[in-house]
Coordinates of C-alpha atoms in Angstrom, one line a residue:
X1 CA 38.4 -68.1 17.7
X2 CA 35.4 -69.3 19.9
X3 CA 33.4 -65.6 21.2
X4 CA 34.4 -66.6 24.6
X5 CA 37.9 -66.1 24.2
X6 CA 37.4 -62.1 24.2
X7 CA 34.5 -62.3 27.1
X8 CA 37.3 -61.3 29.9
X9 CA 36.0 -58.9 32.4
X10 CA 38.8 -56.2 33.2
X11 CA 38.3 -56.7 36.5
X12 CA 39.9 -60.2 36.5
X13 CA 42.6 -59.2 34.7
X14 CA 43.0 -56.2 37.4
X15 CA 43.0 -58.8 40.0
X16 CA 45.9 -60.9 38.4
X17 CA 48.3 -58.0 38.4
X18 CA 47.2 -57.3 41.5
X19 CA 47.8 -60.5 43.3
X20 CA 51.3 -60.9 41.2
X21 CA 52.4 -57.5 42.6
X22 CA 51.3 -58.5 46.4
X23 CA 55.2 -59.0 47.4
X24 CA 56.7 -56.0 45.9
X25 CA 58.0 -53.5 48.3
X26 CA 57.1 -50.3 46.0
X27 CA 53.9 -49.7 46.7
X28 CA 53.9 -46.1 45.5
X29 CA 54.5 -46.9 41.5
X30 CA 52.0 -47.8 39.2
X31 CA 51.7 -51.5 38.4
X32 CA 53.9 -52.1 35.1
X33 CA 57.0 -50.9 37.0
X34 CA 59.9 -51.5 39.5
X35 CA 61.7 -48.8 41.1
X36 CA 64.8 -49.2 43.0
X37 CA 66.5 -46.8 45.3
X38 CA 70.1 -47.1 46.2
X39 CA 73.0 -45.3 48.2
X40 CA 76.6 -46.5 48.0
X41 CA 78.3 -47.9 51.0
X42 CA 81.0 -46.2 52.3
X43 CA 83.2 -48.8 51.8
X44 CA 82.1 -49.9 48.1
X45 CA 84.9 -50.0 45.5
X46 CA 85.2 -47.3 42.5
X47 CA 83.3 -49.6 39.7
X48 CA 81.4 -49.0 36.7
X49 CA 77.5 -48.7 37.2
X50 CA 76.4 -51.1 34.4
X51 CA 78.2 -54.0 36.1
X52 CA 77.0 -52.9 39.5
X53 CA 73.9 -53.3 38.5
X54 CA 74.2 -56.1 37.1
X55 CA 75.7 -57.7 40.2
X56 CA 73.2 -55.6 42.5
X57 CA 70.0 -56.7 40.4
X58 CA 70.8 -60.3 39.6
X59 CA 67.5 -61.3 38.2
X60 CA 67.8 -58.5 35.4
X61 CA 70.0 -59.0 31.9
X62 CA 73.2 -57.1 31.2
X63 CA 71.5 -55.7 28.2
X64 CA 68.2 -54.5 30.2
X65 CA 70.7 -52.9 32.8
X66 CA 72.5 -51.2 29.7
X67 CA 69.2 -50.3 27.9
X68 CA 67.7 -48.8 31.2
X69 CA 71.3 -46.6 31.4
X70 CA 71.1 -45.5 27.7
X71 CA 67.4 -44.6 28.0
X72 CA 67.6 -42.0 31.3
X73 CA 66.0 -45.2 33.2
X74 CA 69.3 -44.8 35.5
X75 CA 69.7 -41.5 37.8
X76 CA 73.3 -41.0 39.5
X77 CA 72.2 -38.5 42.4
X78 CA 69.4 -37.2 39.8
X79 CA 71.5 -37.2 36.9
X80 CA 71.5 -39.1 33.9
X81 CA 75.2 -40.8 33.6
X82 CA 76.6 -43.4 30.9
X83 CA 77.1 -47.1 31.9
X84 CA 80.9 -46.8 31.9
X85 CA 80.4 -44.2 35.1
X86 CA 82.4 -45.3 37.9
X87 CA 80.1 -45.5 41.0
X88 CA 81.6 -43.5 43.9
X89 CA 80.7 -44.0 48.2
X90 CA 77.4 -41.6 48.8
X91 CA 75.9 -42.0 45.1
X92 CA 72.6 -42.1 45.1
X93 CA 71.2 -44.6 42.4
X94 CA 68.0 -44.8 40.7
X95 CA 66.1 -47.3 38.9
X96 CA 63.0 -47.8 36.7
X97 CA 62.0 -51.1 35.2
X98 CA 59.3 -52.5 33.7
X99 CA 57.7 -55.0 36.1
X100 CA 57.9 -58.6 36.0
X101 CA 54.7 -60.4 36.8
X102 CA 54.5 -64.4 36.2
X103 CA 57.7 -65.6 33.8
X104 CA 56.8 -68.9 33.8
X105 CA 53.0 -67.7 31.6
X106 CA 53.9 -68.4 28.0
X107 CA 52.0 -65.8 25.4
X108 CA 50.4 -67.6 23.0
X109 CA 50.1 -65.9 19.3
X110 CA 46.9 -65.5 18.6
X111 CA 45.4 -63.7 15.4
X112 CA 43.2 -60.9 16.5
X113 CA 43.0 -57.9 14.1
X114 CA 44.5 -55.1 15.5
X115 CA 44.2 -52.1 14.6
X116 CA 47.8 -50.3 14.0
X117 CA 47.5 -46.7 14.0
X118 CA 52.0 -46.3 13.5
X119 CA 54.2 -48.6 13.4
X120 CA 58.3 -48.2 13.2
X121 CA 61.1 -50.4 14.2
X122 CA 61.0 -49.5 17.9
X123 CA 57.3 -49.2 18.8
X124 CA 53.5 -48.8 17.7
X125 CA 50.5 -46.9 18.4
X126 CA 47.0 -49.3 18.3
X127 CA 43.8 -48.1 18.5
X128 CA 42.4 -50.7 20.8
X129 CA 38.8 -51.3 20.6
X130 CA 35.3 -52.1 23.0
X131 CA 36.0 -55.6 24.4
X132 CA 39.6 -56.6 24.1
X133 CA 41.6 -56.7 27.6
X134 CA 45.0 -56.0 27.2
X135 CA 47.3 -58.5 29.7
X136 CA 47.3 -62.1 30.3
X137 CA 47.4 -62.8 33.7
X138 CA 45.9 -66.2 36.0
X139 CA 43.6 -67.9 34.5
X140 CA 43.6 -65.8 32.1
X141 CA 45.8 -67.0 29.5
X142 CA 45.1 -65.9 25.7
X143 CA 42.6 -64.0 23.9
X144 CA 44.6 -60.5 24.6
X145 CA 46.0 -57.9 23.2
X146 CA 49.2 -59.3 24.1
X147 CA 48.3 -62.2 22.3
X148 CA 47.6 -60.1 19.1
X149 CA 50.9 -58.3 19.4
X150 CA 52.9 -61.6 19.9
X151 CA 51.1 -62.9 16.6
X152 CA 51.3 -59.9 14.5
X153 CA 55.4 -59.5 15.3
X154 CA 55.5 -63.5 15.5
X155 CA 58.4 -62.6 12.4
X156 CA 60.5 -60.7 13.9
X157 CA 60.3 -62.4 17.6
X158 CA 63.4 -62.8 18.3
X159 CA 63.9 -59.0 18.6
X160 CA 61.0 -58.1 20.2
X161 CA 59.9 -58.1 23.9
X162 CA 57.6 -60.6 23.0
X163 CA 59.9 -62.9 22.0
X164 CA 60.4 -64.8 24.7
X165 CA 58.2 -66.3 27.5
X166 CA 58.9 -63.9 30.2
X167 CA 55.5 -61.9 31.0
X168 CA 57.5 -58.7 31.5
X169 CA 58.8 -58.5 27.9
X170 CA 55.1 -58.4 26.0
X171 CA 56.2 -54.7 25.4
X172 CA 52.7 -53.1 27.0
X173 CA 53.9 -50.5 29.6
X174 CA 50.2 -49.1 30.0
X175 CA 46.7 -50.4 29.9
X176 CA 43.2 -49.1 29.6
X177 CA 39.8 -51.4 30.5
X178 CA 38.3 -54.0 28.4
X179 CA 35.4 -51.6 27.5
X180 CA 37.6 -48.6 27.4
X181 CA 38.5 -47.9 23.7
X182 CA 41.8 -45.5 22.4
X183 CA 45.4 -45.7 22.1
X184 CA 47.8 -47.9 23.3
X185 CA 51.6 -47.8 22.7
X186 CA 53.7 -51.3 22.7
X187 CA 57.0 -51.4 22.5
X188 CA 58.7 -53.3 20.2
X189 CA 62.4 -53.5 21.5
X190 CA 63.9 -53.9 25.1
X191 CA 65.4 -50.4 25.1
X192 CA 62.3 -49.1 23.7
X193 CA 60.5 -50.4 26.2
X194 CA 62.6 -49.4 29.1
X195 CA 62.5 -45.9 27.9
X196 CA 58.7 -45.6 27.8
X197 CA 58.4 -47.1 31.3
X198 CA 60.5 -44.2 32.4
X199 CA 58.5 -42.1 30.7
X200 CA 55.1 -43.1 32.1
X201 CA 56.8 -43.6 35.6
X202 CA 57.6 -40.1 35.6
X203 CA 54.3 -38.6 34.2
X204 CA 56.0 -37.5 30.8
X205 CA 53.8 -38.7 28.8
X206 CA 50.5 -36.4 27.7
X207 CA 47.3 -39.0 27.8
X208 CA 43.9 -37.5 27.3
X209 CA 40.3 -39.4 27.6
X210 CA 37.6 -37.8 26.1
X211 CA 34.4 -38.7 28.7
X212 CA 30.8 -38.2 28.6
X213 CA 29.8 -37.9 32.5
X214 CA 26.3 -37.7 34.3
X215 CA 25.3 -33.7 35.4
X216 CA 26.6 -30.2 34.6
X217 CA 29.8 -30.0 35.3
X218 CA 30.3 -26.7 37.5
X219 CA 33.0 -24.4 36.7
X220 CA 35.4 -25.4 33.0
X221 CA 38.0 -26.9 34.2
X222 CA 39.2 -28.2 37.7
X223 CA 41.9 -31.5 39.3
X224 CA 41.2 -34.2 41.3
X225 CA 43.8 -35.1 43.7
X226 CA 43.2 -38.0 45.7
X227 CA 44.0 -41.5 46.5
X228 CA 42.9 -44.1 45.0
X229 CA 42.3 -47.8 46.2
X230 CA 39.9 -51.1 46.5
X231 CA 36.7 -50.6 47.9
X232 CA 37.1 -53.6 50.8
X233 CA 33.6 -54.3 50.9
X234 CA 34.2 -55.2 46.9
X235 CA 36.7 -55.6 45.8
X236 CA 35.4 -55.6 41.9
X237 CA 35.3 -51.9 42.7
X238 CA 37.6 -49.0 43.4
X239 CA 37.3 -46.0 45.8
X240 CA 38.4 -42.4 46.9
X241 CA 40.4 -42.2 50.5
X242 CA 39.8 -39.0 51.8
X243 CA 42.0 -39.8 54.8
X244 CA 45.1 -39.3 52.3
X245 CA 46.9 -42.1 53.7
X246 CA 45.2 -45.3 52.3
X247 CA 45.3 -45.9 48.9
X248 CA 47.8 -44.3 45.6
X249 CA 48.2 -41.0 44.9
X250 CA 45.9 -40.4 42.1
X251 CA 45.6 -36.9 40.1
X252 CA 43.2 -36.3 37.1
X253 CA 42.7 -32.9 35.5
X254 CA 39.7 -32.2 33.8
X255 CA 37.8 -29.4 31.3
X256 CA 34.3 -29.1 30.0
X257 CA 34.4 -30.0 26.2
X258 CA 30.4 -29.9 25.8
X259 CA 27.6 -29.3 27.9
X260 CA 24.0 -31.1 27.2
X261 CA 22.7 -30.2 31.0
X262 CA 22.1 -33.5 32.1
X263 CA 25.0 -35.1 30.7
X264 CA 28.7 -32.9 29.9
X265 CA 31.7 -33.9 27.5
X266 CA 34.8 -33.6 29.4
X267 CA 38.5 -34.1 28.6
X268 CA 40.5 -35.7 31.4
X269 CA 44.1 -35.2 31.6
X270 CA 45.5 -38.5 33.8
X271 CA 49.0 -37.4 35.3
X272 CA 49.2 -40.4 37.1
X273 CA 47.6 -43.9 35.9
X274 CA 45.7 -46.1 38.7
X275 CA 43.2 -48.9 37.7
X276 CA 39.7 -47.0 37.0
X277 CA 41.3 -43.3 38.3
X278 CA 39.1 -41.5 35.7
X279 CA 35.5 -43.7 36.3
X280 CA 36.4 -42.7 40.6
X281 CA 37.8 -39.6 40.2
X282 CA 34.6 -38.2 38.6
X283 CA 31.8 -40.4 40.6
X284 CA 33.5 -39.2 43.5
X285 CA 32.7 -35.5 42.6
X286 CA 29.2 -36.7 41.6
X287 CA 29.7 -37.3 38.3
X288 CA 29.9 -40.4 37.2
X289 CA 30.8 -41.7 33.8
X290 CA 27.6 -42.0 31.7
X291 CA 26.7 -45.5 31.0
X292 CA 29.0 -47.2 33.4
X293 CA 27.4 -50.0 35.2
X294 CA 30.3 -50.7 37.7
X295 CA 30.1 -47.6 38.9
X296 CA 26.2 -46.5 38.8
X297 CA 25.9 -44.8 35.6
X298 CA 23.4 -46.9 33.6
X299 CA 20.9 -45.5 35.5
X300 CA 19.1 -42.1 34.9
X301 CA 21.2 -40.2 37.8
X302 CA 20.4 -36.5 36.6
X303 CA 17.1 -35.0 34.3
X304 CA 13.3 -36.3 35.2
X305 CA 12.0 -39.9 35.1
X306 CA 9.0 -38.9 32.4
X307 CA 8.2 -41.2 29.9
X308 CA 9.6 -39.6 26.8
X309 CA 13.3 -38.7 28.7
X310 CA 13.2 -42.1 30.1
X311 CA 12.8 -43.9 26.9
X312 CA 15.6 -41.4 25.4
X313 CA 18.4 -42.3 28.0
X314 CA 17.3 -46.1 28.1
X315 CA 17.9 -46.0 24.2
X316 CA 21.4 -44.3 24.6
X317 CA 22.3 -46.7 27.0
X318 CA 21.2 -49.8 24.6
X319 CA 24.0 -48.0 22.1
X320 CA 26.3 -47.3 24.4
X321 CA 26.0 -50.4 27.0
X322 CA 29.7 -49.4 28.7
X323 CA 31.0 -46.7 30.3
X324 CA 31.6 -43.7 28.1
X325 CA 35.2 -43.3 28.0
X326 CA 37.8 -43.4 25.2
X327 CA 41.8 -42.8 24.9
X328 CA 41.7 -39.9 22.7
X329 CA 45.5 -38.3 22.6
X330 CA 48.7 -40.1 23.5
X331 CA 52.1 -38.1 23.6
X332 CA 55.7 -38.8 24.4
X333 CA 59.3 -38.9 23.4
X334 CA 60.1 -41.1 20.9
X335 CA 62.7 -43.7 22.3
X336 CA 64.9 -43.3 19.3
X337 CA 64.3 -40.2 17.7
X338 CA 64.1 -38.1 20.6
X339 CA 61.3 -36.0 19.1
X340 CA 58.2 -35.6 20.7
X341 CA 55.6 -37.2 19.0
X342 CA 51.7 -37.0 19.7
X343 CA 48.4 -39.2 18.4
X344 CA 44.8 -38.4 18.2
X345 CA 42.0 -40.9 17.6
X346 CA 38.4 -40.5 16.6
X347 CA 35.5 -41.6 18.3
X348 CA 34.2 -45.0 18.7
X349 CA 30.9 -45.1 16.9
X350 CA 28.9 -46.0 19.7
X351 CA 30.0 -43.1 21.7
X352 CA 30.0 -40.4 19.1
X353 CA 26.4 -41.5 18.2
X354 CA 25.6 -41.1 22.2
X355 CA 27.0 -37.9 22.1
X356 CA 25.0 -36.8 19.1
X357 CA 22.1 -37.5 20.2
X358 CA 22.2 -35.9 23.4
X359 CA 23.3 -32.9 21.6
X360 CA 20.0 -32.8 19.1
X361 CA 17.7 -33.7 22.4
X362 CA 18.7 -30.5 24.0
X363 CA 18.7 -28.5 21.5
X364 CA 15.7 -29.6 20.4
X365 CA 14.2 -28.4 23.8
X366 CA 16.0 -25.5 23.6
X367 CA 13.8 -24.8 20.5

């Protein structure tokens, strides 16, 4: 495969999803979801859910209506009921999906090493690595990790979400950046899939980010609540609404791991998951992600402009030419199992070095 294939810029892909999502009337969920909100008419007959929903939602699949059910997708006046439950006047139905975006983009199987971190019949958990954006979208066809999924399950397809054409069954229920490494989980089956859409619709699951951010972080630990949308003059870029009413509802918590004085090593906590939360959520506190040239942080933003410390942060940034940010812990309930099951990646070379060596160059001064 030619180099070019993989030289997708994330925001492209953004703008795709973005542009595919335009008509949808749920503005408040997050981008790989549907939510629908019902109440019973008075004068609606005593019938079972499962078929209600299948007459109510025409463009979904008996079995995806069942699945959704099954998995806790399906709240009868904010309980979980089974698909025989006969619907009654004043029920108040619930409904998370995973999103369609364009069914008529075919995925193409492509063979791009992927690195599998667990794998079982329902799901897996990929490590996904620097330069590899995750979702097709227009003009945007291949060179994925969709693509890489579709090839590496290409013998068991017709079982898994990826085994037809319809963009909304490539089992992916989350994404990270292009030049954001860490884990990923993919779905391997329809009901596995719709449970982990309810899952991350709902905040359930526990993701992580280790980040290596410009300044000294004051206090240990602290949140970031607030919303997140384009910036209009760019719209490459995203931005903090103070106003509360443009924008999503974004919230990031966030502790100190490290501190090097100019630079700190942070673990964010994302309870909700909007395109770049964690890269805006910190520049808008004036921290911005070390290394990230979207946002302003491959330039020296804290420390003097001396030759030595100059040289020293223009080296990091030839080793670490992205924004320092990696996918470090991923946790949820298993779809099958039940049991809560958690992950934890090391690393990426290029940002452990980084870190390293801002840790010897202070202490080193400190000597």
């Amino acid at each position: 495969m030619e180099e070019k294939d993989f030289n997708i810029e994330d925001d492209q892909v953004h703008e795709a999803l973005d542009s595919a999502l335009e008509d949808e009337s749920n503005s408040g969920t997050d981008e790989f979801f549907e939510k629908h909100d019902i109440v019973i008419d008075p004068k609606q007959s005593m019938i079972r859910l499962d078929k209600f929903l299948i007459d109510r939602l025409s463009h979904r699949s008996r079995n995806r209506v069942q699945n959704a059910i099954r998995s806790g997708a399906v709240l009868v006046d904010n309980k979980e009921v089974k698909p025989n439950y006969r619907i009654k006047p004043g029920n108040r139905i619930s409904v998370v999906f995973p999103r369609s975006f364009d069914e008529n983009l075919e995925i193409v199987a492509q063979d791009i090493p992927l690195n599998i971190v667990y794998e079982d019949d329902s799901l897996m958990i990929i490590n996904k690595p620097l330069g590899l954006a995750v979702h097709p979208g227009v003009g945007i066809p291949n060179g994925t990790l969709v693509n890489a999924i579709a090839y590496h399950l290409r013998d068991t397809i017709e079982r898994s979400p990826v085994g037809t054409n319809d963009y909304t069954r490539a089992g992916i229920v989350h994404r990270i950046d292009k030049d954001t490494t860490g884990l990923m989980v993919v779905a391997k089956t329809d009901l596995a899939l719709t449970n982990l859409a309810r899952q991350f619709f709902y905040h359930t699951i526990e993701r992580r980010y280790w980040a290596l951010v410009w300044g000294d972080m004051e206090g240990d630990s602290g949140t970031i609540v607030a919303n997140i949308g384009r910036n209009p003059h760019d719209r490459r870029l995203f931005m903090v609404f103070d106003d509360g009413e443009d924008g999503k509802h974004a919230v990031t918590h966030w502790r100190v791991l490290e501190r090097f004085y100019y630079c700190t090593l942070v673990e964010c906590r994302l309870e909700t998951g909007r395109t770049h939360q964690i890269r805006v959520h910190m520049k808008s506190i004036g921290h911005t992600l070390f290394g990230d040239q979207r946002y302003g942080g491959n330039q020296i933003l804290k420390g003097t402009v001396y030759s030595k410390y100059r040289q020293f942060v223009e080296n990091n940034l030839e080793i670490l030419p992205r924004q320092a940010l990696h996918a470090k812990v991923l946790g949820f309930t298993h779809p099958t199992t039940s049991e809560f099951i958690r992950f934890e990646s090391e690393l990426p070379a290029d940002m452990q070095t980084v870190i390293d060596r801002w840790r010897d160059y202070v202490n080193t001064r400190k000597i």
